[in-house]
C-alpha cells in the first residue's frame, strides 16, 4: 500500500487548507454580524488505511450415498476487508496568551514583512491603519478607517478620479482635500481618511525597519546577566517607523517628498529615538505657492481582531462599499488588469467556491475566480492569526476520530 502515501498526504493538505479558509470566511461573516469570533486550529492530522484479503479453497462435494449436507466440504477464510480512518487534534483558541496577541496592535515589522512578501502595499496599510489623527493649525481631528463612519453616497460622493497613478490624479482638486472642504464634506470622515491615505500613497508611504543601539545594553546589564547565568541583552534592536519613500512616490510628487523631514533614510527620522512602531509623521500641504501649517499625523494601528472587524464592515456594506484600491504595486501586462475590489463574497449558492460557509441561515461563498486582492486578504489574516498563536496559546487538545 506504499503508493497510497502521496495521494492521502495530498488529501490532508487540501482538506486542512479548505478548513482554514472556511474558518477565516466564517469569522469575517461573524464580524459583519458583530458576533464573537472563534478560532479552532487543527494542530495535528493523521490518516491510516488497512486492507486484508483471505482466500481459501472453493466448496466441493465428496463421496456417494451421503446427504447433500454431508457431501459438502467448505473452506473458511474467503474474505476481503478494507478500512480507512482519519483523526485530527483540535481545540478552540481561548487562552490568555492568544487573545493578548490578537488584541495587540499589529507590529510594524510584521506589516513590513507582508509588504516585502509581495502583498499590495495599499492593502497592507489599509488593513493595519485604524484611523489617522491630524493635529495642527489650531485643530485636532481624527478620521476613522470605517466605511460606516459617514453619511451615504448622496452626501459623500466617490472621488476616486482624483487618486491613483493612472491617470495622474490631482490630489488637491479632490473635494476632500483641506483646501476644498465645505460644510457637507466635513461630515465625510471616511472619505477624508481615504484622501489622506491616497496622499500618503502618492508620497510613497512605507515602513522602514532599521537596527539601532539597544538602550538596555549597558556594562551593568551585561554583568548582571552573567552573574545570573542568563544571556546578555543584544547590542542592537529593530526600529520600525512609517516614512515617505521617494522610490515609491508618484513621479510628479517625488521632488516634494525629498523635502519632507520624515522621508525614509533621512537623518531626522533616525534621531526620533529607539522606540519601535513609530507612528507620527509631519507634512505640509501645498496649494499653489501657499504652504499649510505643519500638520502632525498619528497613524493608529489595528489589532488582528479589529482587522477581522474591518473586513466584516466591508461585507456589511457589500457590494456598495466605498472601500477599494487605487494603487497597483507591480508592473502589469496590458491584458492583466489590477483587481481594485478588496473583498468579493457572494451570497448566492454556486459551484467553485474558494471558501464557503453558512451562518444565520445564510450562505456565503468566495468565488474561485475572485480577484487577487481577496485572496491576499485571506492569506494575510491567516498569517496574522498564526503569528498570534504561540506555544502558550495552545491548550490541551481534544481528539476527534472519524472512522
Short mmCIF file of N, CA and C in Angstrom, two decimals, residues 108-110 112-113 116 207-211 238-241:
data_model
loop_
_atom_site.label_atom_id
_atom_site.label_comp_id
_atom_site.label_asym_id
_atom_site.label_seq_id
_atom_site.Cartn_x
_atom_site.Cartn_y
_atom_site.Cartn_z
N UNK A 108 4.74 46.91 13.29
CA UNK A 108 5.17 47.45 12.01
C UNK A 108 6.15 46.51 11.30
N UNK A 109 6.95 45.76 12.08
CA UNK A 109 7.84 44.79 11.46
C UNK A 109 7.04 43.73 10.70
N UNK A 110 5.90 43.32 11.27
CA UNK A 110 5.05 42.33 10.60
C UNK A 110 4.49 42.91 9.31
N UNK A 112 5.76 45.30 7.53
CA UNK A 112 6.86 45.44 6.58
C UNK A 112 7.18 44.10 5.91
N UNK A 113 7.12 43.01 6.70
CA UNK A 113 7.37 41.68 6.12
C UNK A 113 6.29 41.32 5.11
N UNK A 116 7.00 43.10 1.90
CA UNK A 116 8.12 42.50 1.18
C UNK A 116 7.79 41.12 0.63
N UNK A 207 7.12 51.57 5.23
CA UNK A 207 7.63 51.23 6.57
C UNK A 207 9.12 50.95 6.46
N UNK A 208 9.88 51.59 7.32
CA UNK A 208 11.32 51.39 7.34
C UNK A 208 11.71 50.66 8.62
N UNK A 209 12.48 49.59 8.47
CA UNK A 209 12.97 48.82 9.62
C UNK A 209 14.49 48.90 9.63
N UNK A 210 15.04 49.41 10.71
CA UNK A 210 16.49 49.55 10.83
C UNK A 210 16.94 49.00 12.17
N UNK A 211 18.23 48.72 12.28
CA UNK A 211 18.84 48.30 13.55
C UNK A 211 19.43 49.52 14.24
N UNK A 238 15.59 46.18 16.60
CA UNK A 238 14.95 46.67 15.38
C UNK A 238 14.04 47.85 15.71
N UNK A 239 14.10 48.86 14.87
CA UNK A 239 13.22 50.00 15.00
C UNK A 239 12.42 50.14 13.71
N UNK A 240 11.10 50.10 13.82
CA UNK A 240 10.22 50.22 12.67
C UNK A 240 9.50 51.55 12.71
N UNK A 241 9.46 52.23 11.58
CA UNK A 241 8.85 53.55 11.51
C UNK A 241 8.12 53.72 10.18
#
